[in-house]
mmCIF file of C-alpha atoms in Angstrom:
data_model
loop_
_atom_site.group_PDB
_atom_site.id
_atom_site.type_symbol
_atom_site.label_atom_id
_atom_site.label_comp_id
_atom_site.label_asym_id
_atom_site.label_seq_id
_atom_site.Cartn_x
_atom_site.Cartn_y
_atom_site.Cartn_z
ATOM 1 C CA MET A 1 -14.095 19.746 5.936
ATOM 2 C CA ILE A 2 -11.394 18.843 3.424
ATOM 3 C CA ASP A 3 -8.720 16.302 4.270
ATOM 4 C CA ILE A 4 -5.071 17.099 3.676
ATOM 5 C CA GLN A 5 -4.522 13.904 1.629
ATOM 6 C CA PHE A 6 -7.212 14.680 -0.942
ATOM 7 C CA LEU A 7 -6.080 18.323 -1.076
ATOM 8 C CA THR A 8 -2.542 17.108 -1.878
ATOM 9 C CA VAL A 9 -3.911 14.928 -4.686
ATOM 10 C CA VAL A 10 -5.854 17.879 -6.136
ATOM 11 C CA ILE A 11 -2.798 20.152 -6.074
ATOM 12 C CA LEU A 12 -0.533 17.507 -7.639
ATOM 13 C CA ILE A 13 -2.996 16.765 -10.473
ATOM 14 C CA SER A 14 -3.338 20.499 -11.165
ATOM 15 C CA VAL A 15 0.447 20.926 -11.294
ATOM 16 C CA GLY A 16 0.775 17.976 -13.686
ATOM 17 C CA ILE A 17 -1.963 19.112 -16.064
ATOM 18 C CA SER A 18 -0.678 22.686 -16.144
ATOM 19 C CA THR A 19 2.732 21.251 -17.016
ATOM 20 C CA LEU A 20 1.143 19.340 -19.897
ATOM 21 C CA VAL A 21 -0.660 22.446 -21.154
ATOM 22 C CA PHE A 22 1.980 25.169 -20.820
ATOM 23 C CA LYS A 23 5.339 23.492 -21.427
ATOM 24 C CA LYS A 24 6.771 22.836 -24.885
ATOM 25 C CA ASN A 25 9.736 20.621 -23.949
ATOM 26 C CA ILE A 26 9.317 16.862 -24.333
ATOM 27 C CA ILE A 27 11.196 16.002 -21.127
ATOM 28 C CA LYS A 28 9.022 18.414 -19.129
ATOM 29 C CA ILE A 29 5.873 16.813 -20.567
ATOM 30 C CA VAL A 30 7.139 13.391 -19.442
ATOM 31 C CA MET A 31 7.730 14.863 -15.982
ATOM 32 C CA GLY A 32 4.141 16.153 -15.929
ATOM 33 C CA ILE A 33 2.769 12.718 -16.764
ATOM 34 C CA GLU A 34 4.938 11.274 -13.978
ATOM 35 C CA ILE A 35 3.516 13.784 -11.464
ATOM 36 C CA ILE A 36 -0.057 12.859 -12.457
ATOM 37 C CA SER A 37 0.694 9.143 -12.122
ATOM 38 C CA SER A 38 2.270 9.582 -8.686
ATOM 39 C CA SER A 39 -0.732 11.574 -7.499
ATOM 40 C CA ILE A 40 -3.001 8.751 -8.688
ATOM 41 C CA ASN A 41 -0.884 6.341 -6.600
ATOM 42 C CA LEU A 42 -1.307 8.581 -3.563
ATOM 43 C CA PHE A 43 -5.071 8.784 -4.173
ATOM 44 C CA LEU A 44 -5.461 4.986 -4.347
ATOM 45 C CA ILE A 45 -3.389 4.401 -1.215
ATOM 46 C CA SER A 46 -5.282 7.042 0.767
ATOM 47 C CA LEU A 47 -8.585 5.517 -0.393
ATOM 48 C CA GLY A 48 -7.596 2.162 1.073
ATOM 49 C CA TYR A 49 -6.518 3.387 4.499
ATOM 50 C CA ARG A 50 -8.469 2.393 7.593
ATOM 51 C CA GLU A 51 -7.837 4.090 10.922
ATOM 52 C CA GLY A 52 -5.626 2.261 13.395
ATOM 53 C CA SER A 53 -4.726 -0.559 11.010
ATOM 54 C CA VAL A 54 -1.523 -2.302 10.000
ATOM 55 C CA ALA A 55 -0.260 -3.474 6.617
ATOM 56 C CA PRO A 56 -2.050 -6.632 5.345
ATOM 57 C CA ILE A 57 0.785 -9.072 6.098
ATOM 58 C CA PHE A 58 0.284 -11.735 8.741
ATOM 59 C CA THR A 59 3.970 -12.480 9.438
ATOM 60 C CA ASN A 60 4.503 -11.347 13.061
ATOM 61 C CA ALA A 61 1.719 -8.794 12.747
ATOM 62 C CA PRO A 62 0.907 -6.694 15.846
ATOM 63 C CA SER A 63 -2.860 -7.015 15.244
ATOM 64 C CA VAL A 64 -5.278 -8.490 12.729
ATOM 65 C CA LYS A 65 -7.043 -5.210 11.936
ATOM 66 C CA MET A 66 -5.713 -4.429 8.472
ATOM 67 C CA VAL A 67 -6.012 -1.856 5.701
ATOM 68 C CA LEU A 68 -7.726 -2.747 2.429
ATOM 69 C CA PRO A 69 -5.470 -4.921 0.223
ATOM 70 C CA THR A 70 -7.093 -4.337 -3.170
ATOM 71 C CA PRO A 71 -6.069 -0.658 -3.672
ATOM 72 C CA GLN A 72 -2.504 -1.652 -2.872
ATOM 73 C CA ALA A 73 -2.580 -4.316 -5.590
ATOM 74 C CA LEU A 74 -3.958 -1.768 -8.069
ATOM 75 C CA THR A 75 -1.189 0.654 -7.047
ATOM 76 C CA LEU A 76 1.369 -2.037 -7.868
ATOM 77 C CA THR A 77 -0.194 -2.403 -11.323
ATOM 78 C CA ASN A 78 -0.141 1.364 -11.808
ATOM 79 C CA ILE A 79 3.543 1.618 -10.863
ATOM 80 C CA VAL A 80 4.598 -1.027 -13.396
ATOM 81 C CA ILE A 81 2.507 0.374 -16.253
ATOM 82 C CA ASP A 82 3.778 3.884 -15.449
ATOM 83 C CA LEU A 83 7.341 2.597 -15.734
ATOM 84 C CA ALA A 84 6.603 0.960 -19.081
ATOM 85 C CA ILE A 85 5.063 4.076 -20.633
ATOM 86 C CA THR A 86 7.909 6.222 -19.259
ATOM 87 C CA ALA A 87 10.487 4.006 -20.954
ATOM 88 C CA LEU A 88 8.608 4.208 -24.256
ATOM 89 C CA MET A 89 8.192 8.004 -24.026
ATOM 90 C CA LEU A 90 11.886 8.566 -23.294
ATOM 91 C CA SER A 91 12.889 6.316 -26.198
ATOM 92 C CA LEU A 92 10.651 8.300 -28.530
ATOM 93 C CA ALA A 93 12.206 11.497 -27.147
ATOM 94 C CA VAL A 94 15.649 10.183 -28.106
ATOM 95 C CA LEU A 95 14.362 9.421 -31.622
ATOM 96 C CA ILE A 96 12.843 12.904 -31.927
ATOM 97 C CA TYR A 97 16.072 14.548 -30.785
ATOM 98 C CA ASN A 98 18.088 12.597 -33.304
ATOM 99 C CA TYR A 99 15.718 13.502 -36.140
ATOM 100 C CA TYR A 100 15.060 17.181 -35.439
ATOM 101 C CA GLY A 101 18.069 18.195 -33.370
ATOM 102 C CA THR A 102 15.903 19.800 -30.696
ATOM 103 C CA LEU A 103 13.451 18.809 -27.996
ATOM 104 C CA SER A 104 11.193 21.846 -28.249
ATOM 105 C CA MET A 105 7.837 21.425 -29.935
ATOM 106 C CA LYS A 106 7.923 24.957 -31.360
ATOM 107 C CA LYS A 107 10.891 24.332 -33.655
ATOM 108 C CA TRP A 108 9.867 21.137 -35.360
ATOM 109 C CA ARG A 109 8.686 22.511 -38.749
ATOM 110 C CA LEU A 110 6.864 19.310 -39.566
ATOM 111 C CA VAL A 111 5.226 20.642 -42.737
ATOM 112 C CA GLU A 112 8.490 21.603 -44.326
ATOM 113 C CA ARG A 113 9.953 18.134 -43.935
ATOM 114 C CA CYS A 114 6.903 16.236 -45.063
ATOM 115 C CA SER A 115 6.404 18.218 -48.267
ATOM 116 C CA MET B 1 -5.213 31.937 -26.456
ATOM 117 C CA LYS B 2 -3.195 31.657 -23.272
ATOM 118 C CA MET B 3 -6.056 33.262 -21.342
ATOM 119 C CA ALA B 4 -8.407 30.466 -22.437
ATOM 120 C CA ARG B 5 -5.965 27.861 -21.145
ATOM 121 C CA VAL B 6 -5.651 29.611 -17.793
ATOM 122 C CA VAL B 7 -9.430 29.884 -17.411
ATOM 123 C CA THR B 8 -9.922 26.207 -18.324
ATOM 124 C CA LEU B 9 -7.300 25.101 -15.840
ATOM 125 C CA ALA B 10 -8.835 27.267 -13.106
ATOM 126 C CA LEU B 11 -12.252 25.737 -13.794
ATOM 127 C CA PHE B 12 -10.749 22.246 -13.645
ATOM 128 C CA PHE B 13 -9.035 23.062 -10.342
ATOM 129 C CA VAL B 14 -12.319 24.306 -8.859
ATOM 130 C CA PHE B 15 -14.057 21.136 -10.090
ATOM 131 C CA LEU B 16 -11.418 18.953 -8.399
ATOM 132 C CA LEU B 17 -11.714 20.966 -5.172
ATOM 133 C CA ILE B 18 -15.501 20.560 -5.091
ATOM 134 C CA THR B 19 -15.137 16.835 -5.763
ATOM 135 C CA SER B 20 -12.644 16.390 -2.949
ATOM 136 C CA LEU B 21 -14.946 18.357 -0.628
ATOM 137 C CA ALA B 22 -17.689 15.849 -1.396
ATOM 138 C CA MET B 23 -15.467 12.845 -0.608
ATOM 139 C CA ARG B 24 -16.038 10.682 2.433
ATOM 140 C CA PRO B 25 -13.765 11.417 5.431
ATOM 141 C CA PHE B 26 -10.255 10.021 5.311
ATOM 142 C CA GLY B 27 -9.655 6.739 7.111
ATOM 143 C CA LYS B 28 -13.234 5.461 7.113
ATOM 144 C CA PRO B 29 -13.875 3.363 3.995
ATOM 145 C CA SER B 30 -17.533 2.643 3.352
ATOM 146 C CA ASN B 31 -17.848 -0.616 1.388
ATOM 147 C CA THR B 32 -15.272 -3.071 2.705
ATOM 148 C CA GLY B 33 -17.004 -6.407 2.102
ATOM 149 C CA MET B 34 -14.627 -7.731 -0.551
ATOM 150 C CA ASP B 35 -11.483 -6.687 1.300
ATOM 151 C CA ASP B 36 -12.720 -8.136 4.584
ATOM 152 C CA TYR B 37 -13.386 -11.405 2.743
ATOM 153 C CA PHE B 38 -9.822 -11.370 1.387
ATOM 154 C CA ILE B 39 -8.355 -10.705 4.836
ATOM 155 C CA GLN B 40 -10.471 -13.360 6.568
ATOM 156 C CA ASN B 41 -10.143 -16.156 3.981
ATOM 157 C CA GLY B 42 -6.966 -15.317 2.074
ATOM 158 C CA GLN B 43 -4.671 -17.323 4.323
ATOM 159 C CA ALA B 44 -6.789 -20.482 4.253
ATOM 160 C CA GLN B 45 -7.497 -20.318 0.514
ATOM 161 C CA THR B 46 -4.147 -19.317 -0.943
ATOM 162 C CA GLY B 47 -1.771 -20.101 1.929
ATOM 163 C CA SER B 48 0.025 -16.770 1.590
ATOM 164 C CA ASN B 49 0.719 -14.561 4.596
ATOM 165 C CA ASN B 50 0.988 -11.477 2.393
ATOM 166 C CA ILE B 51 -2.578 -10.620 1.394
ATOM 167 C CA VAL B 52 -1.456 -8.167 -1.281
ATOM 168 C CA THR B 53 0.512 -10.932 -3.006
ATOM 169 C CA SER B 54 -2.440 -13.288 -2.815
ATOM 170 C CA VAL B 55 -4.664 -10.616 -4.391
ATOM 171 C CA VAL B 56 -2.124 -9.857 -7.112
ATOM 172 C CA PHE B 57 -1.262 -13.433 -8.086
ATOM 173 C CA ASP B 58 -4.351 -15.437 -7.203
ATOM 174 C CA TYR B 59 -7.620 -13.527 -6.915
ATOM 175 C CA ARG B 60 -6.724 -11.043 -9.652
ATOM 176 C CA GLY B 61 -4.281 -13.086 -11.714
ATOM 177 C CA MET B 62 -5.645 -11.779 -14.993
ATOM 178 C CA ASP B 63 -4.584 -8.266 -13.975
ATOM 179 C CA THR B 64 -1.043 -9.422 -13.419
ATOM 180 C CA LEU B 65 -1.020 -11.242 -16.763
ATOM 181 C CA GLY B 66 -1.987 -8.020 -18.541
ATOM 182 C CA GLU B 67 0.568 -6.071 -16.536
ATOM 183 C CA ALA B 68 3.372 -8.454 -17.472
ATOM 184 C CA THR B 69 2.247 -8.279 -21.092
ATOM 185 C CA VAL B 70 2.387 -4.471 -21.023
ATOM 186 C CA LEU B 71 5.919 -4.561 -19.600
ATOM 187 C CA PHE B 72 6.944 -7.133 -22.233
ATOM 188 C CA ALA B 73 5.509 -4.969 -24.998
ATOM 189 C CA ALA B 74 7.276 -1.861 -23.678
ATOM 190 C CA ALA B 75 10.639 -3.636 -23.557
ATOM 191 C CA SER B 76 10.056 -4.965 -27.081
ATOM 192 C CA GLY B 77 9.227 -1.454 -28.257
ATOM 193 C CA VAL B 78 12.395 0.010 -26.744
ATOM 194 C CA LEU B 79 14.414 -2.802 -28.337
ATOM 195 C CA LEU B 80 12.744 -2.123 -31.704
ATOM 196 C CA ILE B 81 13.473 1.609 -31.502
ATOM 197 C CA PHE B 82 17.152 1.215 -30.649
ATOM 198 C CA GLN B 83 17.880 -1.906 -32.670
ATOM 199 C CA ARG B 84 19.389 -0.020 -35.578
ATOM 200 C CA ALA B 85 21.790 1.802 -33.284
ATOM 201 C CA VAL B 86 22.930 -1.476 -31.707
ATOM 202 C CA THR B 87 23.742 -3.260 -34.930
ATOM 203 C CA GLY B 88 25.280 -0.151 -36.465
ATOM 204 C CA GLY B 89 22.761 -0.028 -39.309
ATOM 205 C CA LYS B 90 23.893 -3.279 -40.922
ATOM 206 C CA HIS B 91 21.130 -5.525 -39.693
ATOM 207 C CA GLU B 92 20.648 -8.487 -41.947
ATOM 208 C CA MET C 1 36.838 7.949 -22.717
ATOM 209 C CA ASN C 2 37.805 5.665 -19.825
ATOM 210 C CA ASP C 3 37.345 8.136 -16.987
ATOM 211 C CA VAL C 4 35.566 6.007 -14.382
ATOM 212 C CA SER C 5 37.697 6.252 -11.263
ATOM 213 C CA LEU C 6 39.123 3.327 -9.322
ATOM 214 C CA ILE C 7 36.924 4.002 -6.266
ATOM 215 C CA VAL C 8 33.739 3.542 -8.283
ATOM 216 C CA LYS C 9 35.008 0.283 -9.767
ATOM 217 C CA VAL C 10 36.058 -1.177 -6.394
ATOM 218 C CA VAL C 11 32.757 -0.222 -4.731
ATOM 219 C CA ALA C 12 30.873 -1.778 -7.656
ATOM 220 C CA TYR C 13 32.850 -5.009 -7.239
ATOM 221 C CA ILE C 14 32.043 -5.033 -3.507
ATOM 222 C CA LEU C 15 28.331 -4.321 -4.010
ATOM 223 C CA ILE C 16 27.605 -7.044 -6.576
ATOM 224 C CA VAL C 17 27.044 -9.894 -4.101
ATOM 225 C CA PRO C 18 24.963 -8.048 -1.423
ATOM 226 C CA VAL C 19 22.620 -6.480 -3.985
ATOM 227 C CA PHE C 20 22.131 -9.847 -5.720
ATOM 228 C CA ILE C 21 21.395 -11.598 -2.413
ATOM 229 C CA PHE C 22 18.980 -8.872 -1.318
ATOM 230 C CA GLY C 23 17.057 -9.011 -4.595
ATOM 231 C CA SER C 24 16.849 -12.791 -4.493
ATOM 232 C CA TYR C 25 15.639 -12.629 -0.870
ATOM 233 C CA VAL C 26 12.871 -10.178 -1.764
ATOM 234 C CA ILE C 27 11.740 -12.398 -4.671
ATOM 235 C CA LEU C 28 11.824 -15.688 -2.715
ATOM 236 C CA HIS C 29 10.063 -14.276 0.370
ATOM 237 C CA GLY C 30 7.385 -12.504 -1.652
ATOM 238 C CA HIS C 31 4.545 -14.435 0.001
ATOM 239 C CA LEU C 32 5.778 -13.804 3.564
ATOM 240 C CA SER C 33 7.125 -10.254 3.658
ATOM 241 C CA PRO C 34 6.659 -6.973 1.777
ATOM 242 C CA GLY C 35 7.978 -7.204 -1.749
ATOM 243 C CA GLY C 36 7.459 -9.802 -4.410
ATOM 244 C CA GLY C 37 8.404 -10.359 -8.001
ATOM 245 C CA PHE C 38 8.101 -6.770 -9.177
ATOM 246 C CA ALA C 39 10.100 -5.167 -6.347
ATOM 247 C CA GLY C 40 12.781 -7.873 -6.382
ATOM 248 C CA GLY C 41 13.150 -7.653 -10.135
ATOM 249 C CA ALA C 42 13.588 -3.893 -9.878
ATOM 250 C CA ILE C 43 16.301 -4.370 -7.216
ATOM 251 C CA LEU C 44 18.155 -6.855 -9.435
ATOM 252 C CA ALA C 45 17.854 -4.430 -12.351
ATOM 253 C CA THR C 46 19.578 -1.711 -10.304
ATOM 254 C CA LEU C 47 22.537 -4.122 -10.179
ATOM 255 C CA VAL C 48 22.638 -4.182 -13.976
ATOM 256 C CA ALA C 49 22.329 -0.376 -14.066
ATOM 257 C CA MET C 50 25.310 -0.087 -11.703
ATOM 258 C CA LEU C 51 27.377 -2.449 -13.839
ATOM 259 C CA VAL C 52 26.450 -0.547 -17.001
ATOM 260 C CA ILE C 53 27.495 2.788 -15.479
ATOM 261 C CA THR C 54 30.785 1.411 -14.215
ATOM 262 C CA PHE C 55 31.982 -0.997 -16.908
ATOM 263 C CA ARG C 56 30.369 0.412 -20.040
ATOM 264 C CA ASP C 57 33.684 1.068 -21.753
ATOM 265 C CA ASP C 58 34.842 -2.521 -21.339
ATOM 266 C CA PHE C 59 31.992 -4.010 -23.365
ATOM 267 C CA LYS C 60 32.852 -5.029 -26.887
ATOM 268 C CA GLU C 61 29.208 -5.430 -27.910
ATOM 269 C CA ASN C 62 25.876 -4.777 -26.277
ATOM 270 C CA PRO C 63 24.777 -7.899 -24.324
ATOM 271 C CA HIS C 64 21.071 -7.470 -24.934
ATOM 272 C CA GLU C 65 20.265 -10.861 -26.444
ATOM 273 C CA ILE C 66 20.592 -12.760 -23.166
ATOM 274 C CA PHE C 67 18.058 -10.417 -21.567
ATOM 275 C CA SER C 68 15.635 -10.905 -24.454
ATOM 276 C CA ILE C 69 15.853 -14.683 -23.997
ATOM 277 C CA LEU C 70 15.403 -14.417 -20.210
ATOM 278 C CA GLU C 71 12.362 -12.165 -20.648
ATOM 279 C CA CYS C 72 10.708 -14.659 -22.980
ATOM 280 C CA ILE C 73 11.505 -17.504 -20.555
ATOM 281 C CA GLY C 74 9.888 -15.660 -17.628
ATOM 282 C CA MET C 75 6.785 -14.782 -19.629
ATOM 283 C CA ILE C 76 6.316 -18.345 -20.944
ATOM 284 C CA PHE C 77 6.843 -19.793 -17.457
ATOM 285 C CA PHE C 78 4.194 -17.451 -16.024
ATOM 286 C CA ILE C 79 1.595 -18.307 -18.683
ATOM 287 C CA LEU C 80 2.329 -22.031 -18.336
ATOM 288 C CA LEU C 81 1.786 -21.825 -14.563
ATOM 289 C CA ALA C 82 -1.533 -20.138 -15.275
ATOM 290 C CA PHE C 83 -2.482 -22.901 -17.747
ATOM 291 C CA PHE C 84 -1.530 -25.733 -15.376
ATOM 292 C CA GLY C 85 -4.499 -24.872 -13.165
ATOM 293 C CA LEU C 86 -6.904 -25.272 -16.053
ATOM 294 C CA SER C 87 -8.467 -28.411 -14.557
ATOM 295 C CA SER C 88 -10.524 -26.040 -12.400
ATOM 296 C CA SER C 89 -10.072 -22.612 -13.967
ATOM 297 C CA PHE C 90 -7.457 -20.315 -15.426
ATOM 298 C CA PHE C 91 -5.079 -19.095 -12.668
ATOM 299 C CA HIS C 92 -6.285 -21.779 -10.289
ATOM 300 C CA ASN C 93 -3.889 -22.399 -7.405
ATOM 301 C CA PHE C 94 -3.285 -26.118 -7.963
ATOM 302 C CA LEU C 95 -0.529 -26.725 -5.386
ATOM 303 C CA VAL C 96 -1.990 -25.220 -2.227
ATOM 304 C CA ASN C 97 -2.912 -27.307 0.849
ATOM 305 C CA LEU C 98 -1.589 -30.553 -0.674
ATOM 306 C CA ASN C 99 1.397 -31.032 1.699
ATOM 307 C CA GLY C 100 3.674 -31.263 -1.311
ATOM 308 C CA LEU C 101 5.830 -28.615 -2.903
ATOM 309 C CA PHE C 102 4.868 -25.263 -1.313
ATOM 310 C CA GLY C 103 1.787 -26.987 0.032
ATOM 311 C CA LYS C 104 1.781 -26.621 3.809
ATOM 312 C CA PRO C 105 -1.699 -25.611 5.044
ATOM 313 C CA VAL C 106 -2.025 -22.268 6.845
ATOM 314 C CA HIS C 107 -4.886 -21.183 9.076
ATOM 315 C CA PHE C 108 -6.151 -17.686 9.844
ATOM 316 C CA GLY C 109 -4.061 -15.772 12.367
ATOM 317 C CA VAL C 110 -0.645 -14.341 13.068
ATOM 318 C CA ASN C 111 2.227 -16.774 12.503
ATOM 319 C CA PRO C 112 6.017 -16.417 12.212
ATOM 320 C CA GLY C 113 5.950 -17.283 8.505
ATOM 321 C CA TYR C 114 6.695 -20.632 6.885
ATOM 322 C CA LEU C 115 8.525 -20.732 3.584
ATOM 323 C CA ASN C 116 6.888 -23.925 2.313
ATOM 324 C CA THR C 117 3.422 -22.426 1.835
ATOM 325 C CA ALA C 118 1.280 -20.588 -0.693
ATOM 326 C CA GLY C 119 1.138 -23.099 -3.531
ATOM 327 C CA VAL C 120 1.863 -21.639 -6.930
ATOM 328 C CA ILE C 121 2.444 -18.070 -5.724
ATOM 329 C CA PRO C 122 6.249 -18.394 -5.090
ATOM 330 C CA LEU C 123 6.723 -19.941 -8.533
ATOM 331 C CA MET C 124 4.779 -17.059 -10.103
ATOM 332 C CA ASN C 125 6.905 -14.641 -8.060
ATOM 333 C CA MET C 126 10.048 -16.188 -9.545
ATOM 334 C CA ALA C 127 8.667 -16.027 -13.089
ATOM 335 C CA VAL C 128 7.573 -12.395 -12.745
ATOM 336 C CA GLY C 129 10.877 -11.555 -11.041
ATOM 337 C CA ILE C 130 12.865 -12.938 -13.970
ATOM 338 C CA GLU C 131 10.613 -11.121 -16.435
ATOM 339 C CA VAL C 132 10.751 -7.721 -14.690
ATOM 340 C CA PHE C 133 14.521 -8.021 -14.149
ATOM 341 C CA SER C 134 15.152 -8.738 -17.825
ATOM 342 C CA ALA C 135 12.751 -6.070 -19.082
ATOM 343 C CA LEU C 136 14.235 -3.343 -16.868
ATOM 344 C CA SER C 137 17.795 -4.429 -17.684
ATOM 345 C CA LEU C 138 16.960 -4.336 -21.387
ATOM 346 C CA ILE C 139 15.498 -0.832 -21.066
ATOM 347 C CA VAL C 140 18.516 0.408 -19.070
ATOM 348 C CA LEU C 141 20.988 -1.122 -21.532
ATOM 349 C CA MET C 142 19.205 0.334 -24.539
ATOM 350 C CA LEU C 143 18.768 3.813 -23.061
ATOM 351 C CA SER C 144 22.325 4.070 -21.724
ATOM 352 C CA MET C 145 24.098 3.177 -24.945
ATOM 353 C CA ARG C 146 25.989 5.709 -26.995
ATOM 354 C CA TYR C 147 23.808 6.501 -29.971
ATOM 355 C CA GLY C 148 25.739 6.393 -33.204
ATOM 356 C CA GLY C 149 23.217 7.953 -35.558
ATOM 357 C CA GLU C 150 23.851 11.156 -37.451
ATOM 358 C CA ARG C 151 22.194 14.362 -36.253
ATOM 359 C CA LYS C 152 20.521 16.811 -38.576
#
């Protein structure tokens, strides 16, 4: 029996990796990496869930049965590092567009410029 | 060439499906000793009501230090890339 | 190129104070409610993004140096707070349960939330909030600027 959460993670990772393999545009590759990172977030959060629990915050909590706090902390780390690498990738995309005049990987003609 | 990519991706998809079939059922985590310790003792040891914050800033502070360093390095990299455009190319 | 309409400018003027107060609330209550330094810093950075979109044509020069200085201040403050607990270990919580600053003891169980708790965690939340706010503002400012380089 497969759960719908893990099936969603599998489908999202497949979509992201097929984007990385088949697309030639830089912006679409960045979008593929974003999809993979979001699916990893969903995987970590669904790993830490416990049935019938509340969020691990004691301020006016309805009960003291709580979900696991460590995957949520790791998800926070993943979100920030994802944001950092996205900013760097988009900056490099701006540099590439200013140098080559296009964002497509097929039209770069790297050999011609380097020789 | 494109056929090889399609076959590789299909094999990877089947591998992920088999892996997710072998996962434990959703909502029943197996080894919860560390997290139960955090929930039981986090309030008395760190004084914070939010257990996620106490994990991020106290129990796993080294993680947060590396995370802040990565963000700092990314901002420095973006500043380095666009510095020439800001100063108009006449940077001393 | 000054084609930002009056409605956008007036709404931006109105939204400055509520967004700033909401971000500061999320940072300062990071140990009692959902949020913390990262989320509050991101909320404050959306304020800078809004100001950049609205008033970009009024800037004479790019104000990125103040954000660089703030980022360094937040980072140094965070590392210093980690070093202050070095009498026991790195990242030791040296203010908790001392009845001093942020030192009210808390016992296990549901409570309504007291602001004067959690030791060094609120100070670290402020440091990380300043650092994330400045880093995101720097990235937004740099990416939203008109690039003056020649294209080939």
